[in-house]
mmCIF file of C-alpha atoms in Angstrom:
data_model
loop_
_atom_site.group_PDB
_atom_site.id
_atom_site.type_symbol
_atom_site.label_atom_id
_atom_site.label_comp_id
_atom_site.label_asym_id
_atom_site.label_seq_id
_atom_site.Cartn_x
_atom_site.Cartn_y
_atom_site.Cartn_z
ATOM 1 C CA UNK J 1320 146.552 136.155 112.141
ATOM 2 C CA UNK J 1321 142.986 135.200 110.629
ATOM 3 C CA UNK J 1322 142.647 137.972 108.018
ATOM 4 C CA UNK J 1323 140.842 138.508 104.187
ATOM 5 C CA UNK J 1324 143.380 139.786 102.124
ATOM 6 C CA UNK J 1325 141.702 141.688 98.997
ATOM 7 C CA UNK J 1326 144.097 143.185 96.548
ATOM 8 C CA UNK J 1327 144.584 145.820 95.430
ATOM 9 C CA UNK J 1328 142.898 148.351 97.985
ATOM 10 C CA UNK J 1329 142.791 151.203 94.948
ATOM 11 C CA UNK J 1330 142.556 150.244 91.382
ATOM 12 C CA UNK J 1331 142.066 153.145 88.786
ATOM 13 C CA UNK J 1332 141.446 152.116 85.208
ATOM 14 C CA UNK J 1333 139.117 152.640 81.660
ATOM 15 C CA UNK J 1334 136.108 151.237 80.373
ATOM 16 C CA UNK J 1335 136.681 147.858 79.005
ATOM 17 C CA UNK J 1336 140.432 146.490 80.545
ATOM 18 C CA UNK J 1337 139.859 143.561 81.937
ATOM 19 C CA UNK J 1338 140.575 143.509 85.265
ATOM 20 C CA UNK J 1339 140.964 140.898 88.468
ATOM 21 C CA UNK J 1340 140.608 141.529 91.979
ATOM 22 C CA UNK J 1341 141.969 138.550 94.129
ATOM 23 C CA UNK J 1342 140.659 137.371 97.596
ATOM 24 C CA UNK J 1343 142.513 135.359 99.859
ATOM 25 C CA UNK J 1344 141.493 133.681 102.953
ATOM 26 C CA UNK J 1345 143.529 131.662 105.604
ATOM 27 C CA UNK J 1346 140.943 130.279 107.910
ATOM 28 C CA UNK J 1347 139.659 127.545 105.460
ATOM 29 C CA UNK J 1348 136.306 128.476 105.392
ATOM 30 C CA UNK J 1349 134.079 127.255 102.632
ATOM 31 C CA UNK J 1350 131.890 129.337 102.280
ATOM 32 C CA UNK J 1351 133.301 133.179 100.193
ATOM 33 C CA UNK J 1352 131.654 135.990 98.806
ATOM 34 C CA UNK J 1353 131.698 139.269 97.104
ATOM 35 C CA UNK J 1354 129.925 142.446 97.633
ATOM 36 C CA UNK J 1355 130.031 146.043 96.502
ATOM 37 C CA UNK J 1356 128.922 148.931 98.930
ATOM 38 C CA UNK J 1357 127.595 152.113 96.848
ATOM 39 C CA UNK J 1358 126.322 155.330 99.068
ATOM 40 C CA UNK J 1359 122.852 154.623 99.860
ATOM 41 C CA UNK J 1360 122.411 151.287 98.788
ATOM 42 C CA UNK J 1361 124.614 149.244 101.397
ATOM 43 C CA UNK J 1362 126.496 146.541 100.909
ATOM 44 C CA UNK J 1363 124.901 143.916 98.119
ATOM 45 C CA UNK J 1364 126.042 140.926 97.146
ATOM 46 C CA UNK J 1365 128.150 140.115 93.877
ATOM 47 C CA UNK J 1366 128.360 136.140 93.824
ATOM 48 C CA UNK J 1367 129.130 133.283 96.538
ATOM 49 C CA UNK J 1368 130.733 130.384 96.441
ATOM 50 C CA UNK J 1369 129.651 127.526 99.071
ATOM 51 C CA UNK J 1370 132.975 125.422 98.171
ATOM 52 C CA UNK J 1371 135.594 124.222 95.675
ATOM 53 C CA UNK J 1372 134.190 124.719 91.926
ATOM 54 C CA UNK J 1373 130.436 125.940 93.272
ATOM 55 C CA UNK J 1374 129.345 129.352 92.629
ATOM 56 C CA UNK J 1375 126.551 131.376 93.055
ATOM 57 C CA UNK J 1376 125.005 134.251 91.935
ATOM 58 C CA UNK J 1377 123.893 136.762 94.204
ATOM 59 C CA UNK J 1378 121.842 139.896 93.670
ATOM 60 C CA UNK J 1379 123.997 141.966 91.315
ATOM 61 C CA UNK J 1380 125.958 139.567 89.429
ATOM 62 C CA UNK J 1381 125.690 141.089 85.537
ATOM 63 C CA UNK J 1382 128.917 141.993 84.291
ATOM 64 C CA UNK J 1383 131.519 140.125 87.164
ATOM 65 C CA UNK J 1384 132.651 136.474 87.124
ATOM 66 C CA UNK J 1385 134.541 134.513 89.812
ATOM 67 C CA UNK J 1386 136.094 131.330 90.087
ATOM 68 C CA UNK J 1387 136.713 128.843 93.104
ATOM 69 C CA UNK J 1388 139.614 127.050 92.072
ATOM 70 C CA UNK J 1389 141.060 126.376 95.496
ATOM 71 C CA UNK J 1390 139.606 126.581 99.387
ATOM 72 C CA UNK J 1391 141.746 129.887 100.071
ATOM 73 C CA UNK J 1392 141.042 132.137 96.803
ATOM 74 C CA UNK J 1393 137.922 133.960 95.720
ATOM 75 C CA UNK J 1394 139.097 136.253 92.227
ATOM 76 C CA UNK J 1395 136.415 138.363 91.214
ATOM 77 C CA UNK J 1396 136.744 138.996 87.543
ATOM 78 C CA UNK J 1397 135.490 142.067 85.232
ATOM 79 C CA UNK J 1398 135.825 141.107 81.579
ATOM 80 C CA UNK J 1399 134.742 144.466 80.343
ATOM 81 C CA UNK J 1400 134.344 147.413 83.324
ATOM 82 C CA UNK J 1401 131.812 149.691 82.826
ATOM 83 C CA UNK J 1402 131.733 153.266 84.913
ATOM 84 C CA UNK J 1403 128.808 151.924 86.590
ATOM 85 C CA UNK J 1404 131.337 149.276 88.328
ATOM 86 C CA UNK J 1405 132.937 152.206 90.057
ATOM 87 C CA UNK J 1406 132.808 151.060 93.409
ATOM 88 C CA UNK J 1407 133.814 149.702 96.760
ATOM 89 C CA UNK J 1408 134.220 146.007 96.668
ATOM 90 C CA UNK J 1409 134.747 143.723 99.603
ATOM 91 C CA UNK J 1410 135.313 139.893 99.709
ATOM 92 C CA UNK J 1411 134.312 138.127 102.676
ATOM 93 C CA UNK J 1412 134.432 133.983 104.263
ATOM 94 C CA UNK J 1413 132.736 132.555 106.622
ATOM 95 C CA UNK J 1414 132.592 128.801 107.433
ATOM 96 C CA UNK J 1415 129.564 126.763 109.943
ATOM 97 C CA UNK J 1416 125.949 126.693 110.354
ATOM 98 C CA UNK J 1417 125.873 130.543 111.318
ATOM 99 C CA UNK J 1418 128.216 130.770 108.605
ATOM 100 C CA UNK J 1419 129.707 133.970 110.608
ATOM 101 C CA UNK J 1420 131.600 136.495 107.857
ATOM 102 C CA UNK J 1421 134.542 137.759 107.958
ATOM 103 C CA UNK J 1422 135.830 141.002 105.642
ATOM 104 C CA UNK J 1423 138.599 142.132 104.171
ATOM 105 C CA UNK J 1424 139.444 145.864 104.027
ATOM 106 C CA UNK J 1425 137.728 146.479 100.598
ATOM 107 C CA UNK J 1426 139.083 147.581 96.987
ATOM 108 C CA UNK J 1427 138.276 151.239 95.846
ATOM 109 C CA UNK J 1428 137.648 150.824 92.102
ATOM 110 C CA UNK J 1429 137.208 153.364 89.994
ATOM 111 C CA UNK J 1430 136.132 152.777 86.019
ATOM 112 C CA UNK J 1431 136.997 155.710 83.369
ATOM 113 C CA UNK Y 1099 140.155 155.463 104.645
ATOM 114 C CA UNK Y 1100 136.877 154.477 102.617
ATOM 115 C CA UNK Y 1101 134.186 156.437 103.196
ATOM 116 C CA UNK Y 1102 130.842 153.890 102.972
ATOM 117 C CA UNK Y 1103 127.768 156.159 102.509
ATOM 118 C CA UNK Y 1104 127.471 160.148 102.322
ATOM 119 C CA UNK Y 1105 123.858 159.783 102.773
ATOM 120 C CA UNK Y 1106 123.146 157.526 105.849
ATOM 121 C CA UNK Y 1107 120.495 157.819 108.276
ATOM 122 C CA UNK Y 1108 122.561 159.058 111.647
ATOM 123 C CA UNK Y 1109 121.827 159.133 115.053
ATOM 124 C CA UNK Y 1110 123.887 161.346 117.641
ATOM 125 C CA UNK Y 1111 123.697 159.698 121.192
ATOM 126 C CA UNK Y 1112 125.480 161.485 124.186
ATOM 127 C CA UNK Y 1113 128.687 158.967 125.498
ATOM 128 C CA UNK Y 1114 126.994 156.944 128.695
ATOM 129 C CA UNK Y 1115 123.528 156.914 126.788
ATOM 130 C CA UNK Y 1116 121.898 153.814 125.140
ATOM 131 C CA UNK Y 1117 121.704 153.555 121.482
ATOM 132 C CA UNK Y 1118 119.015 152.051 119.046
ATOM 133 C CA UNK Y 1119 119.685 151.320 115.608
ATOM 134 C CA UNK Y 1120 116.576 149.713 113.844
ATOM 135 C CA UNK Y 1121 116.049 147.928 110.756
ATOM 136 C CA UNK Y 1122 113.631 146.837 108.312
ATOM 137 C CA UNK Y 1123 113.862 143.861 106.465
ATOM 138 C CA UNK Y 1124 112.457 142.548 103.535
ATOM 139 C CA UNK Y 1125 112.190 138.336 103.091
ATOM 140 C CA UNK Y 1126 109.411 136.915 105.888
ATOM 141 C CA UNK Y 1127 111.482 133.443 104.947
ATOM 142 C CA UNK Y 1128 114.753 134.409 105.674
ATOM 143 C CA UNK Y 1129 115.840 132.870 108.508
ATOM 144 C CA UNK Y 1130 118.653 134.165 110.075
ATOM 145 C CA UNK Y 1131 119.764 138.341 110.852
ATOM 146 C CA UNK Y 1132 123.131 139.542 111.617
ATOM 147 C CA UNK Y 1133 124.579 143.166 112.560
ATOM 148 C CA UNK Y 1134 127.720 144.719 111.704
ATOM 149 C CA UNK Y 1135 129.753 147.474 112.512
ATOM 150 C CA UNK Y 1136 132.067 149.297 109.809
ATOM 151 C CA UNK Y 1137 134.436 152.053 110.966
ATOM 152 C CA UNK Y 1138 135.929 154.669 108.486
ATOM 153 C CA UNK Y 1139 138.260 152.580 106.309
ATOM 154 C CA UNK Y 1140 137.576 149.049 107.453
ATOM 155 C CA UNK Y 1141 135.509 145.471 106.127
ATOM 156 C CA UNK Y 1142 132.477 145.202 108.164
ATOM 157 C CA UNK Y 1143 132.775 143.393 111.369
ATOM 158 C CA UNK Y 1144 130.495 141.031 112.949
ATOM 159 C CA UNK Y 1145 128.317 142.643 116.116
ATOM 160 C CA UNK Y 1146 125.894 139.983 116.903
ATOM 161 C CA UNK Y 1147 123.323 137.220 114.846
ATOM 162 C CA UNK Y 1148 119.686 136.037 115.977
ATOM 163 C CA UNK Y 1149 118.052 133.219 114.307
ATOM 164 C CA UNK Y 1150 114.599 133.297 113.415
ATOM 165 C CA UNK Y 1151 113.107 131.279 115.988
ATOM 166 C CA UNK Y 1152 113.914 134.135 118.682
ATOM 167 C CA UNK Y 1153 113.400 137.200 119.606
ATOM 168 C CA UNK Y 1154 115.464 138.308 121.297
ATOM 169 C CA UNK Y 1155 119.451 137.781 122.206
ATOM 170 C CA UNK Y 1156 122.059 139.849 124.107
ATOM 171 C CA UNK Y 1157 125.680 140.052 123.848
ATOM 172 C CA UNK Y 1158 128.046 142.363 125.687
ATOM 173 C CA UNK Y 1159 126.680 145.876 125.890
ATOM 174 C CA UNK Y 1160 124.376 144.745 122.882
ATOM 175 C CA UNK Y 1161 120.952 143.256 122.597
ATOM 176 C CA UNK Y 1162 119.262 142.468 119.215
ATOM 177 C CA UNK Y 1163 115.309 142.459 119.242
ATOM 178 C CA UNK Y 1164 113.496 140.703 116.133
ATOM 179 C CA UNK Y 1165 109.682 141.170 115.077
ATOM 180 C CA UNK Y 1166 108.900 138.710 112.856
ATOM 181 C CA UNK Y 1167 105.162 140.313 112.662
ATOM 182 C CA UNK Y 1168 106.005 143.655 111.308
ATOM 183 C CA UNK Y 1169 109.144 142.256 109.994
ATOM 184 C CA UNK Y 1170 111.621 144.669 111.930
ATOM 185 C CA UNK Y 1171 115.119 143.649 113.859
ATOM 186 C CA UNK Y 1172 116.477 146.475 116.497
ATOM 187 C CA UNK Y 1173 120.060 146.539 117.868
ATOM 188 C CA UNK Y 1174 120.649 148.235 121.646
ATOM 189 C CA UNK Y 1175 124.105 149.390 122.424
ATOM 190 C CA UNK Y 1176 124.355 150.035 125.920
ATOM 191 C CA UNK Y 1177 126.401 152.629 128.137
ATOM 192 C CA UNK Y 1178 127.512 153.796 123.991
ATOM 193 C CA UNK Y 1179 131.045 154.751 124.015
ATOM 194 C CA UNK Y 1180 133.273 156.384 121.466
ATOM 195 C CA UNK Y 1181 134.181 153.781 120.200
ATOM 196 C CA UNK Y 1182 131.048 152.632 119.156
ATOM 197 C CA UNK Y 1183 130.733 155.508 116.278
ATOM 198 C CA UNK Y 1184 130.557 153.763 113.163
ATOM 199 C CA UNK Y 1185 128.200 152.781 110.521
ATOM 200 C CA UNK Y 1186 126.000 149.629 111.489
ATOM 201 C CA UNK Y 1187 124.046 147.237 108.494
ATOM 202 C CA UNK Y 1188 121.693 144.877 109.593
ATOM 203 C CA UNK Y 1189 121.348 141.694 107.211
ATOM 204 C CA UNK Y 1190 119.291 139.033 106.503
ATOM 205 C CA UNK Y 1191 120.312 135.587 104.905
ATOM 206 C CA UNK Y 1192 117.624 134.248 102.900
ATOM 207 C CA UNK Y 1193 115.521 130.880 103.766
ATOM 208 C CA UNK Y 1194 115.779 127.390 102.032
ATOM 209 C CA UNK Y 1195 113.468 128.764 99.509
ATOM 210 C CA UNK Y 1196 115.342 131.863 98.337
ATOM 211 C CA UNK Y 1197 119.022 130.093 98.611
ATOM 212 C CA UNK Y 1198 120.275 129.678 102.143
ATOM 213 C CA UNK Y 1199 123.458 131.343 101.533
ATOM 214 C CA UNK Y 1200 122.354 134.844 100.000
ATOM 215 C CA UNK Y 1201 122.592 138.064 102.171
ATOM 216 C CA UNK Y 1202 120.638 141.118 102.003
ATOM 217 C CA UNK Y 1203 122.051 144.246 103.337
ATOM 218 C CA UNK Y 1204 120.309 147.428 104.657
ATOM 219 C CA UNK Y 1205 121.296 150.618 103.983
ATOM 220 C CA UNK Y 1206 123.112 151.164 107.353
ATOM 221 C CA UNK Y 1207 123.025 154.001 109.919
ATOM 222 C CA UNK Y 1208 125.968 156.339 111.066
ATOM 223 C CA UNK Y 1209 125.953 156.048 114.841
ATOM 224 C CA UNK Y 1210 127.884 159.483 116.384
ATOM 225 C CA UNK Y 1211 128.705 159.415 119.668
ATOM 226 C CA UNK Y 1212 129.194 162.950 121.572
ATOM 227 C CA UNK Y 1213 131.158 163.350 124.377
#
């Protein structure tokens, strides 16, 4: 089955423990990305990567990294969460000209 | 399941009625729109895309409607079902000049469907 696989779904932790949410997709798309989705403010993007070892930033990147090492996984990375990062996260792929996205069921994070 | 907005913009639409969802976007060079459809607990899932250079395209039981003049992109659910209550986002991917591969979001509307 042609799924995004984000885990985990709920993470709970404190300001400042680093943290790593994986992302893994097995349609072989290029093209991945991260979002978060905050009441009122809809779904904006984190950082994308178009391929192997090319990243992106998008429109909120301050305080997240990622990493393409290989085709299939997308970690998303926060070195030092803040409560502001409290949030739902969601990785996507896509792959072609339309470049179609596809989600994964999202991470609840909360930062204490 | 994940709730994704306590504060959306909803519209209540009797089942058998047709639905409009509209959206404003913000980049006159982006170059390509897209609708999605999240349901309580789920990833958003693709609806239906229109490039630029139209103005209109229809699916199955949906039709998206783009204004590039006043900037504005419209979705039409026909014969709305049950089924069809969820929250829908419009996006917009950003033209050559603002990075091809960048999405913008709106802020989505809650679609209820009464029976």
């Amino acid at each position: 089955e042609a799924q995004v696989t984000q885990n985990p779904r709920y993470l709970i932790t404190v300001t400042g423990k680093k943290l790593t949410v994986t992302c893994s997709q097995n349609m072989n798309h290029e093209y991945m990305s991260w979002y978060r989705q905050d009441p009122g403010l809809g779904l904006r993007q984190i950082y994308y990567s178009m391929n192997v070892e090319v990243t992106d930033k998008g429109d909120v990147p301050e305080g997240y990294k990622v990493s393409r090492k290989e085709k299939r996984n997308f970690p998303l990375i926060l070195e030092s969460p803040s409560p502001n990062q409290t949030s739902l996260y969601f990785c996507a792929s896509g792959q072609g000209a339309k470049n179609i996205q596809y989600f994964g069921a999202g991470t609840r994070l909360s930062v204490l | 399941g994940e709730s994704v907005g306590l504060h959306l913009p909803t519209l209540s639409v009797q089942e058998g009625d047709n639905s409009i969802i509209n959206c404003a976007y913000s980049n006159s060079a982006s170059d390509y729109f897209i609708w999605y459809k999240q349901e309580s607990g789920k990833g958003p899932q693709f609806i239906i895309d229109i490039r630029s250079n139209m103005d209109k395209r229809q699916g199955q039981r949906v039709t998206v409607l783009l204004n590039k003049t006043v900037k504005h992109l419209s979705l039409q659910i026909a014969a709305t079902q049950p089924g069809d209550s969820a929250v829908y986002f419009c996006a917009e991917r950003g033209g050559p000049t603002s990075g091809t591969y960048k999405y913008i979001f709106g802020t989505g509307t809650r679609l209820k469907v009464l029976a």
